[in-house]
Amino acid sequence: SAVISQKPSRDICQRGTSLTIQCQVDSQVTMMFWYRQQPGQSLTLIATANQGSEATYESGFVIDKFPISRPNLTFSTLTVSNMSPEDSSIYLCSVATGGGTEAFFGQGTRLTVV
Amino acid sequence: TQLLEQSPQFLSIQEGENLTVYCNSSSVFSSLQWYRQEPGEGPVLLVTVVTGGEVKKLKRLTFQFGDARKDSSLHITAAQPGDTGLYLCADAASGTYKYIFGTGTRLKVLA
């Protein structure tokens, strides 16, 4: 299993600014994942973060908008850049263990852009 | 790209009623999971099923995996307010650890 802590849990930000979300895992993991959950919607994968290499982004997501850092095997950050109200969502950090048969999630960061 | 469609999208029922939630995939599942997400929390795994036709029970929850491994159902018996939440089916793309999530069913159980 894995315990994931995310900070901040929520924030209200002005449009045009950036917010960095931190994710800390209680064990070393190879891959960390960042998801977005728009209001009332399901989860959409933004990118996969591997330690020591650039993140891999899913279709529709770009590094300039969502830069990711992965400095070690227990920590990652996701930045939401130049925010607009359309970026208002819950952002979730996740890891998968047990051969990929279970995903563990942080409690999420609820972002509101005004 | 695999698409996971869940139905119904919303469900509001009285305590003690039974309900069934469905998940249909556009392609064969690698490994099907069901998650429940409560407000302010991340999703939490309920069950993993891998074999076509498999049935698993978790207290009042019964999970069924279709023979062709393209559909699944979640049945809740005698629903309780604590069952309230967003139910998500998911598939982990084989060998990648990347998850695709269904469209979700938002359940509200009224006391």
GROMACS .gro file of C-alpha atoms in nm:
model
  225
    1SER     CA    1   0.000   0.000   0.000
    2ALA     CA    2   0.097   0.365  -0.018
    3VAL     CA    3   0.003   0.677   0.174
    4ILE     CA    4   0.003   0.995  -0.030
    5SER     CA    5  -0.004   1.348   0.105
    6GLN     CA    6  -0.092   1.643  -0.114
    7LYS     CA    7  -0.052   2.011  -0.044
    8PRO     CA    8  -0.239   2.238  -0.056
    9SER     CA    9  -0.574   2.070  -0.007
   10ARG     CA   10  -0.751   2.365  -0.165
   11ASP     CA   11  -0.675   2.710  -0.300
   12ILE     CA   12  -0.844   3.003  -0.467
   13CYS     CA   13  -0.622   3.173  -0.722
   14GLN     CA   14  -0.639   3.473  -0.949
   15ARG     CA   15  -0.642   3.414  -1.323
   16GLY     CA   16  -0.303   3.450  -1.485
   17THR     CA   17  -0.114   3.322  -1.182
   18SER     CA   18   0.042   2.979  -1.123
   19LEU     CA   19   0.000   2.723  -0.847
   20THR     CA   20   0.237   2.443  -0.755
   21ILE     CA   21   0.090   2.130  -0.597
   22GLN     CA   22   0.311   1.901  -0.394
   23CYS     CA   23   0.277   1.525  -0.361
   24GLN     CA   24   0.467   1.317  -0.105
   25VAL     CA   25   0.454   0.936  -0.092
   26ASP     CA   26   0.552   0.729   0.211
   27SER     CA   27   0.752   0.480   0.002
   28GLN     CA   28   0.973   0.485  -0.304
   29VAL     CA   29   0.785   0.442  -0.630
   30THR     CA   30   0.903   0.444  -0.988
   31MET     CA   31   0.607   0.617  -1.144
   32MET     CA   32   0.378   0.886  -1.012
   33PHE     CA   33   0.070   1.005  -1.192
   34TRP     CA   34  -0.121   1.332  -1.200
   35TYR     CA   35  -0.494   1.337  -1.273
   36ARG     CA   36  -0.746   1.614  -1.321
   37GLN     CA   37  -1.107   1.584  -1.209
   38GLN     CA   38  -1.325   1.860  -1.346
   39PRO     CA   39  -1.639   1.952  -1.151
   40GLY     CA   40  -1.882   1.661  -1.144
   41GLN     CA   41  -1.663   1.457  -1.376
   42SER     CA   42  -1.441   1.151  -1.368
   43LEU     CA   43  -1.062   1.142  -1.360
   44THR     CA   44  -0.845   1.224  -1.660
   45LEU     CA   45  -0.474   1.143  -1.664
   46ILE     CA   46  -0.255   1.449  -1.719
   47ALA     CA   47   0.091   1.295  -1.714
   48THR     CA   48   0.320   1.026  -1.581
   49ALA     CA   49   0.621   1.142  -1.380
   50ASN     CA   50   0.932   0.923  -1.369
   51GLN     CA   51   1.229   1.006  -1.153
   52GLY     CA   52   1.525   1.130  -1.355
   53SER     CA   53   1.342   1.190  -1.679
   54GLU     CA   54   1.088   1.427  -1.829
   55ALA     CA   55   0.724   1.363  -1.761
   56THR     CA   56   0.514   1.196  -2.028
   57TYR     CA   57   0.199   1.394  -2.110
   58GLU     CA   58  -0.133   1.262  -2.233
   59SER     CA   59  -0.309   1.401  -2.536
   60GLY     CA   60  -0.448   1.746  -2.465
   61PHE     CA   61  -0.196   1.832  -2.193
   62VAL     CA   62   0.134   2.014  -2.250
   63ILE     CA   63   0.443   2.078  -2.043
   64ASP     CA   64   0.420   2.456  -2.071
   65LYS     CA   65   0.080   2.452  -1.904
   66PHE     CA   66   0.143   2.171  -1.654
   67PRO     CA   67   0.516   2.150  -1.576
   68ILE     CA   68   0.604   1.857  -1.351
   69SER     CA   69   0.906   1.792  -1.135
   70ARG     CA   70   1.016   1.456  -0.996
   71PRO     CA   71   1.337   1.516  -0.798
   72ASN     CA   72   1.334   1.179  -0.614
   73LEU     CA   73   1.139   0.855  -0.574
   74THR     CA   74   0.898   0.988  -0.310
   75PHE     CA   75   0.811   1.339  -0.426
   76SER     CA   76   0.662   1.522  -0.722
   77THR     CA   77   0.512   1.859  -0.801
   78LEU     CA   78   0.259   1.970  -1.059
   79THR     CA   79   0.234   2.337  -1.155
   80VAL     CA   80  -0.078   2.477  -1.313
   81SER     CA   81   0.049   2.778  -1.510
   82ASN     CA   82  -0.120   3.094  -1.631
   83MET     CA   83  -0.447   2.981  -1.481
   84SER     CA   84  -0.791   3.052  -1.618
   85PRO     CA   85  -1.133   2.966  -1.470
   86GLU     CA   86  -1.137   2.657  -1.695
   87ASP     CA   87  -0.854   2.517  -1.482
   88SER     CA   88  -1.082   2.500  -1.179
   89SER     CA   89  -1.070   2.131  -1.091
   90ILE     CA   90  -0.950   1.879  -0.839
   91TYR     CA   91  -0.594   1.770  -0.908
   92LEU     CA   92  -0.495   1.427  -0.778
   93CYS     CA   93  -0.160   1.261  -0.734
   94SER     CA   94  -0.148   0.882  -0.765
   95VAL     CA   95   0.084   0.584  -0.754
   96ALA     CA   96   0.023   0.224  -0.856
   97THR     CA   97   0.159  -0.078  -0.675
   98GLY     CA   98   0.115  -0.454  -0.677
   99GLY     CA   99   0.197  -0.493  -1.044
  100GLY     CA  100  -0.036  -0.210  -1.130
  101THR     CA  101  -0.346  -0.378  -0.985
  102GLU     CA  102  -0.422  -0.101  -0.741
  103ALA     CA  103  -0.392   0.276  -0.761
  104PHE     CA  104  -0.354   0.489  -0.451
  105PHE     CA  105  -0.452   0.853  -0.445
  106GLY     CA  106  -0.385   1.161  -0.244
  107GLN     CA  107  -0.686   1.349  -0.111
  108GLY     CA  108  -0.663   1.592  -0.398
  109THR     CA  109  -0.615   1.965  -0.437
  110ARG     CA  110  -0.933   2.158  -0.506
  111LEU     CA  111  -0.839   2.456  -0.721
  112THR     CA  112  -1.072   2.746  -0.791
  113VAL     CA  113  -0.960   3.013  -1.035
  114VAL     CA  114  -1.137   3.348  -1.017
  115THR     CA  115  -0.854   0.488  -2.706
  116GLN     CA  116  -1.053   0.281  -2.460
  117LEU     CA  117  -1.378   0.436  -2.338
  118LEU     CA  118  -1.550   0.329  -2.018
  119GLU     CA  119  -1.917   0.425  -2.002
  120GLN     CA  120  -2.102   0.400  -1.672
  121SER     CA  121  -2.473   0.409  -1.607
  122PRO     CA  122  -2.667   0.557  -1.454
  123GLN     CA  123  -2.483   0.887  -1.421
  124PHE     CA  124  -2.674   0.986  -1.108
  125LEU     CA  125  -2.873   0.781  -0.859
  126SER     CA  126  -3.063   0.899  -0.555
  127ILE     CA  127  -3.230   0.632  -0.345
  128GLN     CA  128  -3.371   0.574   0.001
  129GLU     CA  129  -3.184   0.383   0.267
  130GLY     CA  130  -3.258   0.012   0.245
  131GLU     CA  131  -3.312   0.002  -0.131
  132ASN     CA  132  -3.106  -0.207  -0.372
  133LEU     CA  133  -2.925  -0.068  -0.675
  134THR     CA  134  -2.706  -0.173  -0.965
  135VAL     CA  135  -2.442   0.032  -1.143
  136TYR     CA  136  -2.303  -0.068  -1.482
  137CYS     CA  137  -1.971  -0.021  -1.658
  138ASN     CA  138  -1.920  -0.092  -2.027
  139SER     CA  139  -1.589  -0.080  -2.210
  140SER     CA  140  -1.521  -0.019  -2.577
  141SER     CA  141  -1.250  -0.286  -2.558
  142VAL     CA  142  -1.156  -0.583  -2.343
  143PHE     CA  143  -1.042  -0.495  -1.992
  144SER     CA  144  -0.686  -0.570  -1.889
  145SER     CA  145  -0.778  -0.558  -1.523
  146LEU     CA  146  -1.104  -0.412  -1.398
  147GLN     CA  147  -1.121  -0.218  -1.076
  148TRP     CA  148  -1.406  -0.048  -0.898
  149TYR     CA  149  -1.331   0.258  -0.684
  150ARG     CA  150  -1.542   0.474  -0.456
  151GLN     CA  151  -1.464   0.841  -0.404
  152GLU     CA  152  -1.612   1.036  -0.116
  153PRO     CA  153  -1.624   1.417  -0.116
  154GLY     CA  154  -1.286   1.572  -0.041
  155GLU     CA  155  -1.101   1.245  -0.083
  156GLY     CA  156  -0.924   1.053  -0.354
  157PRO     CA  157  -1.075   0.733  -0.495
  158VAL     CA  158  -1.031   0.418  -0.286
  159LEU     CA  159  -1.016   0.071  -0.435
  160LEU     CA  160  -1.314  -0.156  -0.367
  161VAL     CA  161  -1.227  -0.460  -0.576
  162THR     CA  162  -1.017  -0.594  -0.864
  163VAL     CA  163  -1.153  -0.856  -1.103
  164VAL     CA  164  -0.955  -1.015  -1.382
  165THR     CA  165  -1.138  -1.332  -1.496
  166GLY     CA  166  -1.440  -1.325  -1.725
  167GLY     CA  167  -1.756  -1.432  -1.541
  168GLU     CA  168  -1.597  -1.365  -1.202
  169VAL     CA  169  -1.821  -1.262  -0.913
  170LYS     CA  170  -1.683  -1.104  -0.597
  171LYS     CA  171  -1.865  -1.001  -0.283
  172LEU     CA  172  -1.763  -0.737  -0.036
  173LYS     CA  173  -2.020  -0.727   0.245
  174ARG     CA  174  -2.331  -0.576   0.079
  175LEU     CA  175  -2.154  -0.512  -0.251
  176THR     CA  176  -2.151  -0.771  -0.532
  177PHE     CA  177  -1.927  -0.721  -0.833
  178GLN     CA  178  -1.977  -0.913  -1.154
  179PHE     CA  179  -1.743  -0.924  -1.453
  180GLY     CA  180  -1.890  -1.010  -1.791
  181ASP     CA  181  -1.786  -1.330  -1.968
  182ALA     CA  182  -1.634  -1.131  -2.253
  183ARG     CA  183  -1.448  -0.902  -2.007
  184LYS     CA  184  -1.600  -0.590  -2.161
  185ASP     CA  185  -1.862  -0.509  -1.899
  186SER     CA  186  -1.916  -0.517  -1.527
  187SER     CA  187  -2.183  -0.446  -1.271
  188LEU     CA  188  -2.183  -0.341  -0.909
  189HIS     CA  189  -2.487  -0.432  -0.702
  190ILE     CA  190  -2.547  -0.285  -0.359
  191THR     CA  191  -2.798  -0.452  -0.129
  192ALA     CA  192  -2.981  -0.252   0.138
  193ALA     CA  193  -2.798   0.072   0.065
  194GLN     CA  194  -2.690   0.289   0.357
  195PRO     CA  195  -2.606   0.661   0.374
  196GLY     CA  196  -2.240   0.561   0.412
  197ASP     CA  197  -2.252   0.421   0.058
  198THR     CA  198  -2.294   0.774  -0.079
  199GLY     CA  199  -2.016   0.871  -0.317
  200LEU     CA  200  -1.885   0.859  -0.670
  201TYR     CA  201  -1.838   0.505  -0.803
  202LEU     CA  202  -1.577   0.464  -1.072
  203CYS     CA  203  -1.478   0.167  -1.278
  204ALA     CA  204  -1.122   0.167  -1.410
  205ASP     CA  205  -0.882  -0.027  -1.625
  206ALA     CA  206  -0.505  -0.033  -1.597
  207ALA     CA  207  -0.354  -0.038  -1.945
  208SER     CA  208  -0.148  -0.355  -1.953
  209GLY     CA  209   0.211  -0.303  -1.848
  210THR     CA  210   0.188   0.075  -1.809
  211TYR     CA  211   0.035   0.128  -1.461
  212LYS     CA  212  -0.176   0.400  -1.628
  213TYR     CA  213  -0.543   0.396  -1.539
  214ILE     CA  214  -0.843   0.484  -1.750
  215PHE     CA  215  -1.148   0.574  -1.548
  216GLY     CA  216  -1.513   0.541  -1.632
  217THR     CA  217  -1.754   0.830  -1.655
  218GLY     CA  218  -1.868   0.766  -1.297
  219THR     CA  219  -2.195   0.708  -1.113
  220ARG     CA  220  -2.280   0.954  -0.840
  221LEU     CA  221  -2.483   0.779  -0.571
  222LYS     CA  222  -2.673   0.948  -0.292
  223VAL     CA  223  -2.843   0.738  -0.026
  224LEU     CA  224  -3.100   0.926   0.177
  225ALA     CA  225  -3.164   0.835   0.541
   0.00000   0.00000   0.00000
